[in-house]
Structures are given as structure tokens and as C-alpha cells.
Amino acid sequence: MNPVYFVPLLLLTGCSSVTIDEFRQGSTSLNSGESIVILGRRHANNYETEPSLINCLQETMADKGLKVIPEQEFLDEFYPFFEPRTAPLNLPGINKLRGQDKLAERMSQKNLRYLIWVDGNTETTSSVGSISCALVPGGGCLGFGSWDDEAGYESVIWDLKREVVAGRIHTSAKGTSYMPAVVIPIPLLAQVESEACKGLGNQLSEFFQPQGEPSHGLQN
């Protein structure tokens, strides 16, 4: 095989970088049996926090031995209080909801200690290059393209027991993907959202120090 086909593939790889800033206020211990829920903010008109990111965070934190309530299960059980148009935007809002006896009782049954809101998204910010493909059979494609993706997520940890904001974590990630095409286009993708999830999930997990049972995972 002509080596010219291998040169661009060896030199060009999708790459990404992650930056994390953390603010912690006081102790964030997690006692045995206490649970966490992670919810994505989706009240903005121009974007929503991807469900795929929330699923990834849930799995990452459950793998660390934390007791995590799945987002969709929580939304279904507490419908419509956490839908985009009705979800509380601050601690006074959630405290007002918890003032309703039936709602407070259901949260108590879940042994819910921390509610984590994640707000942000991943988007393509720029692209360059072009690829053209012949319309005739066997014509193939020729060209080169690249694009930049950026992710930005702000997570806020509400301690429902102490009724305080326990901390905030801001995660940003960026990466460049490439699409060389010599006969066949071959995408070399930067996993920006996945890297943001990995960084944020690990950092969130470090916020909590489980006491008692060593491992819980996702609740059923």
C-alpha cells in the first residue's frame, strides 16, 4: 500500500484538554445510606445540559462507591417539581418545596443529602477546510477538515441537610477534531464531552467521603 495514505493519520490525532476550578465551603461528608442526585439544567432557551453528560457523571460517581439516584428516576418520581420551567433555581426555592409535607417525606425516604445541579453544554466553535467527493462510483473523496469543540459546565452542590451551598466546580474542556480524506474520510475525534465528564466526575467524587458501607452505586 502506498505510504502516503498513512502519513496524515500518524501525525493528526484528535486532542483535548480539561481545566477544573473548585470552591468548597465546609465539610461535605456523606454518611452511610445517604444519597446524591445529579440534575442537568435545561431552562435556558439557547442550550440544555446534555442527558448523556449527566448519565456519564452518574456512572463515574457510582463507580467511586457513591449512592446515586438516576436523574430520570428522580424526575419521574418528583414530577413536575424539577421540570425545566418549575425547577428551583436556588436554595430558598428548594427549601420552599421541601416545606410541602408529602414532598419532604418522599425525599426523606430517598435519604437524599446532596442535590447537584450541572449547567452548561458542549458546542462546536469553529471549523476550517473542506472535503469533496466524486459522484461517480469509485471516485472517492479528497480534502481535509478540522473543527474545534469547547465544553463549559458549572456544577453547584446543595447540601439539603445543612441547607447550604456546599461547593461549586467549574469544568472547561476544549479539543480539535480532524477529518483527513484520501479516498475515504477518516474522522479523528476529540472526545471533549467525555473528557469533561471524566474530570468533573472525579472531582465531584472527591467532594464526598462515604462513611460505613464502602460501595453503593446507582440506586435501583
PDB file of C-alpha atoms in Angstrom:
ATOM      1  CA  MET A   1       0.000   0.000   0.000  1.00  0.00           C
ATOM      2  CA  ASN A   2       1.258   3.447  -0.845  1.00  0.00           C
ATOM      3  CA  PRO A   3       2.646   5.036   2.409  1.00  0.00           C
ATOM      4  CA  VAL A   4       1.191   8.439   1.518  1.00  0.00           C
ATOM      5  CA  TYR A   5      -2.112   7.266   2.985  1.00  0.00           C
ATOM      6  CA  PHE A   6      -0.546   6.689   6.393  1.00  0.00           C
ATOM      7  CA  VAL A   7       1.323   9.976   6.878  1.00  0.00           C
ATOM      8  CA  PRO A   8      -1.639  12.236   7.774  1.00  0.00           C
ATOM      9  CA  LEU A   9      -3.167   9.589  10.038  1.00  0.00           C
ATOM     10  CA  LEU A  10       0.011   9.214  12.075  1.00  0.00           C
ATOM     11  CA  LEU A  11       0.521  12.953  12.520  1.00  0.00           C
ATOM     12  CA  LEU A  12      -3.058  14.047  13.129  1.00  0.00           C
ATOM     13  CA  THR A  13      -4.965  12.903  16.185  1.00  0.00           C
ATOM     14  CA  GLY A  14      -7.922  14.404  17.955  1.00  0.00           C
ATOM     15  CA  CYS A  15      -6.753  16.028  21.179  1.00  0.00           C
ATOM     16  CA  SER A  16      -8.422  17.726  24.136  1.00  0.00           C
ATOM     17  CA  SER A  17      -7.556  19.428  27.416  1.00  0.00           C
ATOM     18  CA  VAL A  18      -9.533  19.934  30.633  1.00  0.00           C
ATOM     19  CA  THR A  19      -9.386  22.693  33.274  1.00  0.00           C
ATOM     20  CA  ILE A  20     -11.137  22.409  36.646  1.00  0.00           C
ATOM     21  CA  ASP A  21     -11.738  25.118  39.267  1.00  0.00           C
ATOM     22  CA  GLU A  22     -13.178  24.143  42.640  1.00  0.00           C
ATOM     23  CA  PHE A  23     -14.734  26.060  45.533  1.00  0.00           C
ATOM     24  CA  ARG A  24     -15.603  24.164  48.695  1.00  0.00           C
ATOM     25  CA  GLN A  25     -17.474  25.548  51.690  1.00  0.00           C
ATOM     26  CA  GLY A  26     -17.116  23.457  54.827  1.00  0.00           C
ATOM     27  CA  SER A  27     -17.376  19.696  55.243  1.00  0.00           C
ATOM     28  CA  THR A  28     -19.044  17.577  52.568  1.00  0.00           C
ATOM     29  CA  SER A  29     -19.118  14.166  54.205  1.00  0.00           C
ATOM     30  CA  LEU A  30     -21.625  11.532  53.145  1.00  0.00           C
ATOM     31  CA  ASN A  31     -22.971   9.197  55.818  1.00  0.00           C
ATOM     32  CA  SER A  32     -23.900   5.582  55.229  1.00  0.00           C
ATOM     33  CA  GLY A  33     -27.191   5.296  53.354  1.00  0.00           C
ATOM     34  CA  GLU A  34     -27.293   8.927  52.233  1.00  0.00           C
ATOM     35  CA  SER A  35     -27.758   9.513  48.516  1.00  0.00           C
ATOM     36  CA  ILE A  36     -26.951  12.051  45.809  1.00  0.00           C
ATOM     37  CA  VAL A  37     -28.833  13.120  42.704  1.00  0.00           C
ATOM     38  CA  ILE A  38     -27.313  14.915  39.711  1.00  0.00           C
ATOM     39  CA  LEU A  39     -29.645  17.032  37.577  1.00  0.00           C
ATOM     40  CA  GLY A  40     -28.955  18.916  34.357  1.00  0.00           C
ATOM     41  CA  ARG A  41     -30.157  22.497  33.962  1.00  0.00           C
ATOM     42  CA  ARG A  42     -32.395  22.825  30.903  1.00  0.00           C
ATOM     43  CA  HIS A  43     -34.241  26.105  31.445  1.00  0.00           C
ATOM     44  CA  ALA A  44     -32.181  28.216  29.007  1.00  0.00           C
ATOM     45  CA  ASN A  45     -33.609  28.978  25.574  1.00  0.00           C
ATOM     46  CA  ASN A  46     -30.392  28.523  23.593  1.00  0.00           C
ATOM     47  CA  TYR A  47     -28.978  25.291  25.047  1.00  0.00           C
ATOM     48  CA  GLU A  48     -29.554  22.476  27.509  1.00  0.00           C
ATOM     49  CA  THR A  49     -27.213  20.352  29.563  1.00  0.00           C
ATOM     50  CA  GLU A  50     -26.877  17.069  27.698  1.00  0.00           C
ATOM     51  CA  PRO A  51     -28.526  13.982  29.266  1.00  0.00           C
ATOM     52  CA  SER A  52     -25.528  11.995  28.015  1.00  0.00           C
ATOM     53  CA  LEU A  53     -23.228  14.048  30.257  1.00  0.00           C
ATOM     54  CA  ILE A  54     -25.461  13.509  33.300  1.00  0.00           C
ATOM     55  CA  ASN A  55     -25.567   9.753  32.616  1.00  0.00           C
ATOM     56  CA  CYS A  56     -21.785   9.723  32.360  1.00  0.00           C
ATOM     57  CA  LEU A  57     -21.403  11.617  35.654  1.00  0.00           C
ATOM     58  CA  GLN A  58     -23.806   9.224  37.384  1.00  0.00           C
ATOM     59  CA  GLU A  59     -21.810   6.209  36.253  1.00  0.00           C
ATOM     60  CA  THR A  60     -18.479   7.815  37.156  1.00  0.00           C
ATOM     61  CA  MET A  61     -19.601   8.663  40.688  1.00  0.00           C
ATOM     62  CA  ALA A  62     -21.364   5.333  41.216  1.00  0.00           C
ATOM     63  CA  ASP A  63     -18.140   3.584  40.226  1.00  0.00           C
ATOM     64  CA  LYS A  64     -16.453   5.519  43.056  1.00  0.00           C
ATOM     65  CA  GLY A  65     -18.821   3.911  45.562  1.00  0.00           C
ATOM     66  CA  LEU A  66     -21.318   6.772  45.920  1.00  0.00           C
ATOM     67  CA  LYS A  67     -25.059   6.158  46.170  1.00  0.00           C
ATOM     68  CA  VAL A  68     -26.526   7.981  43.161  1.00  0.00           C
ATOM     69  CA  ILE A  69     -30.209   8.293  42.258  1.00  0.00           C
ATOM     70  CA  PRO A  70     -30.618   8.184  38.430  1.00  0.00           C
ATOM     71  CA  GLU A  71     -31.749  11.526  37.047  1.00  0.00           C
ATOM     72  CA  GLN A  72     -34.745  10.230  35.081  1.00  0.00           C
ATOM     73  CA  GLU A  73     -35.989   8.184  38.027  1.00  0.00           C
ATOM     74  CA  PHE A  74     -35.822  11.269  40.239  1.00  0.00           C
ATOM     75  CA  LEU A  75     -37.569  13.495  37.678  1.00  0.00           C
ATOM     76  CA  ASP A  76     -40.358  10.956  37.220  1.00  0.00           C
ATOM     77  CA  GLU A  77     -40.917  10.482  40.935  1.00  0.00           C
ATOM     78  CA  PHE A  78     -40.959  14.203  41.721  1.00  0.00           C
ATOM     79  CA  TYR A  79     -42.776  15.375  38.585  1.00  0.00           C
ATOM     80  CA  PRO A  80     -43.434  18.228  37.881  1.00  0.00           C
ATOM     81  CA  PHE A  81     -41.330  19.971  40.544  1.00  0.00           C
ATOM     82  CA  PHE A  82     -37.988  19.580  38.741  1.00  0.00           C
ATOM     83  CA  GLU A  83     -39.067  20.142  35.152  1.00  0.00           C
ATOM     84  CA  PRO A  84     -37.212  22.965  33.308  1.00  0.00           C
ATOM     85  CA  ARG A  85     -39.925  25.585  33.900  1.00  0.00           C
ATOM     86  CA  THR A  86     -40.602  24.718  37.535  1.00  0.00           C
ATOM     87  CA  ALA A  87     -37.253  23.565  38.934  1.00  0.00           C
ATOM     88  CA  PRO A  88     -35.924  25.656  41.842  1.00  0.00           C
ATOM     89  CA  LEU A  89     -33.046  27.930  40.852  1.00  0.00           C
ATOM     90  CA  ASN A  90     -31.687  28.477  44.359  1.00  0.00           C
ATOM     91  CA  LEU A  91     -31.717  27.096  47.897  1.00  0.00           C
ATOM     92  CA  PRO A  92     -34.708  29.165  49.066  1.00  0.00           C
ATOM     93  CA  GLY A  93     -36.629  27.627  46.164  1.00  0.00           C
ATOM     94  CA  ILE A  94     -35.820  24.040  47.129  1.00  0.00           C
ATOM     95  CA  ASN A  95     -36.500  24.793  50.795  1.00  0.00           C
ATOM     96  CA  LYS A  96     -39.934  26.096  49.832  1.00  0.00           C
ATOM     97  CA  LEU A  97     -40.645  22.846  48.004  1.00  0.00           C
ATOM     98  CA  ARG A  98     -39.482  20.822  50.973  1.00  0.00           C
ATOM     99  CA  GLY A  99     -41.985  22.720  53.068  1.00  0.00           C
ATOM    100  CA  GLN A 100     -44.655  20.558  51.446  1.00  0.00           C
ATOM    101  CA  ASP A 101     -45.109  17.580  53.755  1.00  0.00           C
ATOM    102  CA  LYS A 102     -45.645  14.929  51.081  1.00  0.00           C
ATOM    103  CA  LEU A 103     -42.657  16.095  49.040  1.00  0.00           C
ATOM    104  CA  ALA A 104     -40.434  16.272  52.103  1.00  0.00           C
ATOM    105  CA  GLU A 105     -41.496  12.763  53.111  1.00  0.00           C
ATOM    106  CA  ARG A 106     -40.624  11.329  49.696  1.00  0.00           C
ATOM    107  CA  MET A 107     -37.195  12.993  49.772  1.00  0.00           C
ATOM    108  CA  SER A 108     -36.648  11.606  53.247  1.00  0.00           C
ATOM    109  CA  GLN A 109     -37.499   8.114  52.003  1.00  0.00           C
ATOM    110  CA  LYS A 110     -34.808   8.550  49.346  1.00  0.00           C
ATOM    111  CA  ASN A 111     -32.397   9.648  52.093  1.00  0.00           C
ATOM    112  CA  LEU A 112     -31.357  12.455  49.753  1.00  0.00           C
ATOM    113  CA  ARG A 113     -28.464  14.500  51.173  1.00  0.00           C
ATOM    114  CA  TYR A 114     -26.972  16.320  48.186  1.00  0.00           C
ATOM    115  CA  LEU A 115     -28.559  17.706  45.041  1.00  0.00           C
ATOM    116  CA  ILE A 116     -26.051  18.618  42.334  1.00  0.00           C
ATOM    117  CA  TRP A 117     -27.074  20.922  39.512  1.00  0.00           C
ATOM    118  CA  VAL A 118     -24.957  20.860  36.352  1.00  0.00           C
ATOM    119  CA  ASP A 119     -25.354  23.733  33.904  1.00  0.00           C
ATOM    120  CA  GLY A 120     -23.562  24.015  30.554  1.00  0.00           C
ATOM    121  CA  ASN A 121     -23.015  22.295  27.232  1.00  0.00           C
ATOM    122  CA  THR A 122     -20.514  21.286  24.557  1.00  0.00           C
ATOM    123  CA  GLU A 123     -20.543  23.089  21.227  1.00  0.00           C
ATOM    124  CA  THR A 124     -18.524  23.460  18.034  1.00  0.00           C
ATOM    125  CA  THR A 125     -16.923  26.897  17.972  1.00  0.00           C
ATOM    126  CA  SER A 126     -15.086  26.936  14.629  1.00  0.00           C
ATOM    127  CA  SER A 127     -14.317  24.804  11.587  1.00  0.00           C
ATOM    128  CA  VAL A 128     -11.947  25.039   8.627  1.00  0.00           C
ATOM    129  CA  GLY A 129     -11.194  23.077   5.470  1.00  0.00           C
ATOM    130  CA  SER A 130     -13.343  21.199   3.022  1.00  0.00           C
ATOM    131  CA  ILE A 131     -13.782  17.720   1.574  1.00  0.00           C
ATOM    132  CA  SER A 132     -15.068  16.946  -1.889  1.00  0.00           C
ATOM    133  CA  CYS A 133     -16.289  13.573  -3.068  1.00  0.00           C
ATOM    134  CA  ALA A 134     -16.810  12.355  -6.612  1.00  0.00           C
ATOM    135  CA  LEU A 135     -20.360  11.440  -7.542  1.00  0.00           C
ATOM    136  CA  VAL A 136     -19.312   8.600  -9.831  1.00  0.00           C
ATOM    137  CA  PRO A 137     -18.850   5.100  -8.365  1.00  0.00           C
ATOM    138  CA  GLY A 138     -15.303   4.523  -7.100  1.00  0.00           C
ATOM    139  CA  GLY A 139     -14.417   8.207  -7.314  1.00  0.00           C
ATOM    140  CA  GLY A 140     -13.588   8.598  -3.626  1.00  0.00           C
ATOM    141  CA  CYS A 141     -13.042  11.765  -1.591  1.00  0.00           C
ATOM    142  CA  LEU A 142     -10.203  14.236  -1.210  1.00  0.00           C
ATOM    143  CA  GLY A 143      -9.618  17.052   1.253  1.00  0.00           C
ATOM    144  CA  PHE A 144      -9.109  17.928   4.867  1.00  0.00           C
ATOM    145  CA  GLY A 145     -11.268  19.468   7.575  1.00  0.00           C
ATOM    146  CA  SER A 146     -10.922  20.299  11.235  1.00  0.00           C
ATOM    147  CA  TRP A 147     -13.154  21.794  13.911  1.00  0.00           C
ATOM    148  CA  ASP A 148     -12.856  22.973  17.487  1.00  0.00           C
ATOM    149  CA  ASP A 149     -15.221  21.915  20.258  1.00  0.00           C
ATOM    150  CA  GLU A 150     -15.493  23.635  23.624  1.00  0.00           C
ATOM    151  CA  ALA A 151     -17.289  22.477  26.765  1.00  0.00           C
ATOM    152  CA  GLY A 152     -18.147  24.506  29.838  1.00  0.00           C
ATOM    153  CA  TYR A 153     -20.013  23.129  32.861  1.00  0.00           C
ATOM    154  CA  GLU A 154     -20.786  24.713  36.221  1.00  0.00           C
ATOM    155  CA  SER A 155     -21.852  22.342  38.981  1.00  0.00           C
ATOM    156  CA  VAL A 156     -23.422  23.568  42.222  1.00  0.00           C
ATOM    157  CA  ILE A 157     -23.687  21.209  45.189  1.00  0.00           C
ATOM    158  CA  TRP A 158     -26.641  21.803  47.513  1.00  0.00           C
ATOM    159  CA  ASP A 159     -26.404  20.249  50.971  1.00  0.00           C
ATOM    160  CA  LEU A 160     -30.069  19.656  51.785  1.00  0.00           C
ATOM    161  CA  LYS A 161     -29.336  18.656  55.376  1.00  0.00           C
ATOM    162  CA  ARG A 162     -27.452  21.827  56.300  1.00  0.00           C
ATOM    163  CA  GLU A 163     -29.368  23.950  53.753  1.00  0.00           C
ATOM    164  CA  VAL A 164     -26.207  25.498  52.301  1.00  0.00           C
ATOM    165  CA  VAL A 165     -24.298  25.568  49.034  1.00  0.00           C
ATOM    166  CA  ALA A 166     -21.551  23.076  49.853  1.00  0.00           C
ATOM    167  CA  GLY A 167     -19.417  23.960  46.853  1.00  0.00           C
ATOM    168  CA  ARG A 168     -19.043  24.714  43.172  1.00  0.00           C
ATOM    169  CA  ILE A 169     -16.929  23.155  40.453  1.00  0.00           C
ATOM    170  CA  HIS A 170     -16.339  24.751  37.063  1.00  0.00           C
ATOM    171  CA  THR A 171     -15.070  22.475  34.325  1.00  0.00           C
ATOM    172  CA  SER A 172     -13.945  23.598  30.889  1.00  0.00           C
ATOM    173  CA  ALA A 173     -12.622  21.422  28.093  1.00  0.00           C
ATOM    174  CA  LYS A 174     -11.592  22.064  24.528  1.00  0.00           C
ATOM    175  CA  GLY A 175     -10.302  19.986  21.685  1.00  0.00           C
ATOM    176  CA  THR A 176      -9.701  19.813  17.969  1.00  0.00           C
ATOM    177  CA  SER A 177     -11.011  17.068  15.705  1.00  0.00           C
ATOM    178  CA  TYR A 178      -9.681  16.244  12.250  1.00  0.00           C
ATOM    179  CA  MET A 179     -11.130  14.697   9.112  1.00  0.00           C
ATOM    180  CA  PRO A 180      -8.474  13.760   6.535  1.00  0.00           C
ATOM    181  CA  ALA A 181      -9.901  12.298   3.348  1.00  0.00           C
ATOM    182  CA  VAL A 182      -7.819  10.374   0.836  1.00  0.00           C
ATOM    183  CA  VAL A 183     -10.379   8.217  -0.981  1.00  0.00           C
ATOM    184  CA  ILE A 184     -12.245   7.591   2.323  1.00  0.00           C
ATOM    185  CA  PRO A 185     -12.862  10.258   5.034  1.00  0.00           C
ATOM    186  CA  ILE A 186     -11.464   9.124   8.392  1.00  0.00           C
ATOM    187  CA  PRO A 187     -12.641  11.132  11.438  1.00  0.00           C
ATOM    188  CA  LEU A 188     -10.145  11.636  14.265  1.00  0.00           C
ATOM    189  CA  LEU A 189     -12.386  12.964  17.015  1.00  0.00           C
ATOM    190  CA  ALA A 190     -11.532  14.825  20.196  1.00  0.00           C
ATOM    191  CA  GLN A 191     -13.709  13.419  22.973  1.00  0.00           C
ATOM    192  CA  VAL A 192     -14.417  16.796  24.575  1.00  0.00           C
ATOM    193  CA  GLU A 193     -17.657  15.943  26.395  1.00  0.00           C
ATOM    194  CA  SER A 194     -16.224  12.623  27.614  1.00  0.00           C
ATOM    195  CA  GLU A 195     -13.097  14.315  28.953  1.00  0.00           C
ATOM    196  CA  ALA A 196     -15.201  16.977  30.684  1.00  0.00           C
ATOM    197  CA  CYS A 197     -17.287  14.223  32.279  1.00  0.00           C
ATOM    198  CA  LYS A 198     -14.223  12.348  33.452  1.00  0.00           C
ATOM    199  CA  GLY A 199     -12.663  15.428  35.028  1.00  0.00           C
ATOM    200  CA  LEU A 200     -15.875  16.702  36.613  1.00  0.00           C
ATOM    201  CA  GLY A 201     -16.990  13.259  37.788  1.00  0.00           C
ATOM    202  CA  ASN A 202     -13.694  12.538  39.514  1.00  0.00           C
ATOM    203  CA  GLN A 203     -13.650  15.965  41.155  1.00  0.00           C
ATOM    204  CA  LEU A 204     -17.231  15.640  42.387  1.00  0.00           C
ATOM    205  CA  SER A 205     -16.465  12.200  43.797  1.00  0.00           C
ATOM    206  CA  GLU A 206     -13.618  13.658  45.839  1.00  0.00           C
ATOM    207  CA  PHE A 207     -16.097  16.061  47.441  1.00  0.00           C
ATOM    208  CA  PHE A 208     -17.675  13.264  49.428  1.00  0.00           C
ATOM    209  CA  GLN A 209     -16.178  10.858  51.925  1.00  0.00           C
ATOM    210  CA  PRO A 210     -18.562   7.912  52.365  1.00  0.00           C
ATOM    211  CA  GLN A 211     -18.749   6.518  55.888  1.00  0.00           C
ATOM    212  CA  GLY A 212     -19.964   2.994  56.631  1.00  0.00           C
ATOM    213  CA  GLU A 213     -20.634   0.842  53.586  1.00  0.00           C
ATOM    214  CA  PRO A 214     -17.720   1.043  51.115  1.00  0.00           C
ATOM    215  CA  SER A 215     -19.755   0.803  47.913  1.00  0.00           C
ATOM    216  CA  HIS A 216     -23.289   1.618  46.770  1.00  0.00           C
ATOM    217  CA  GLY A 217     -23.511   2.526  43.088  1.00  0.00           C
ATOM    218  CA  LEU A 218     -26.619   3.557  41.203  1.00  0.00           C
ATOM    219  CA  GLN A 219     -29.872   3.017  43.062  1.00  0.00           C
ATOM    220  CA  ASN A 220     -32.475   0.752  41.510  1.00  0.00           C
TER     221      ASN A 220
END
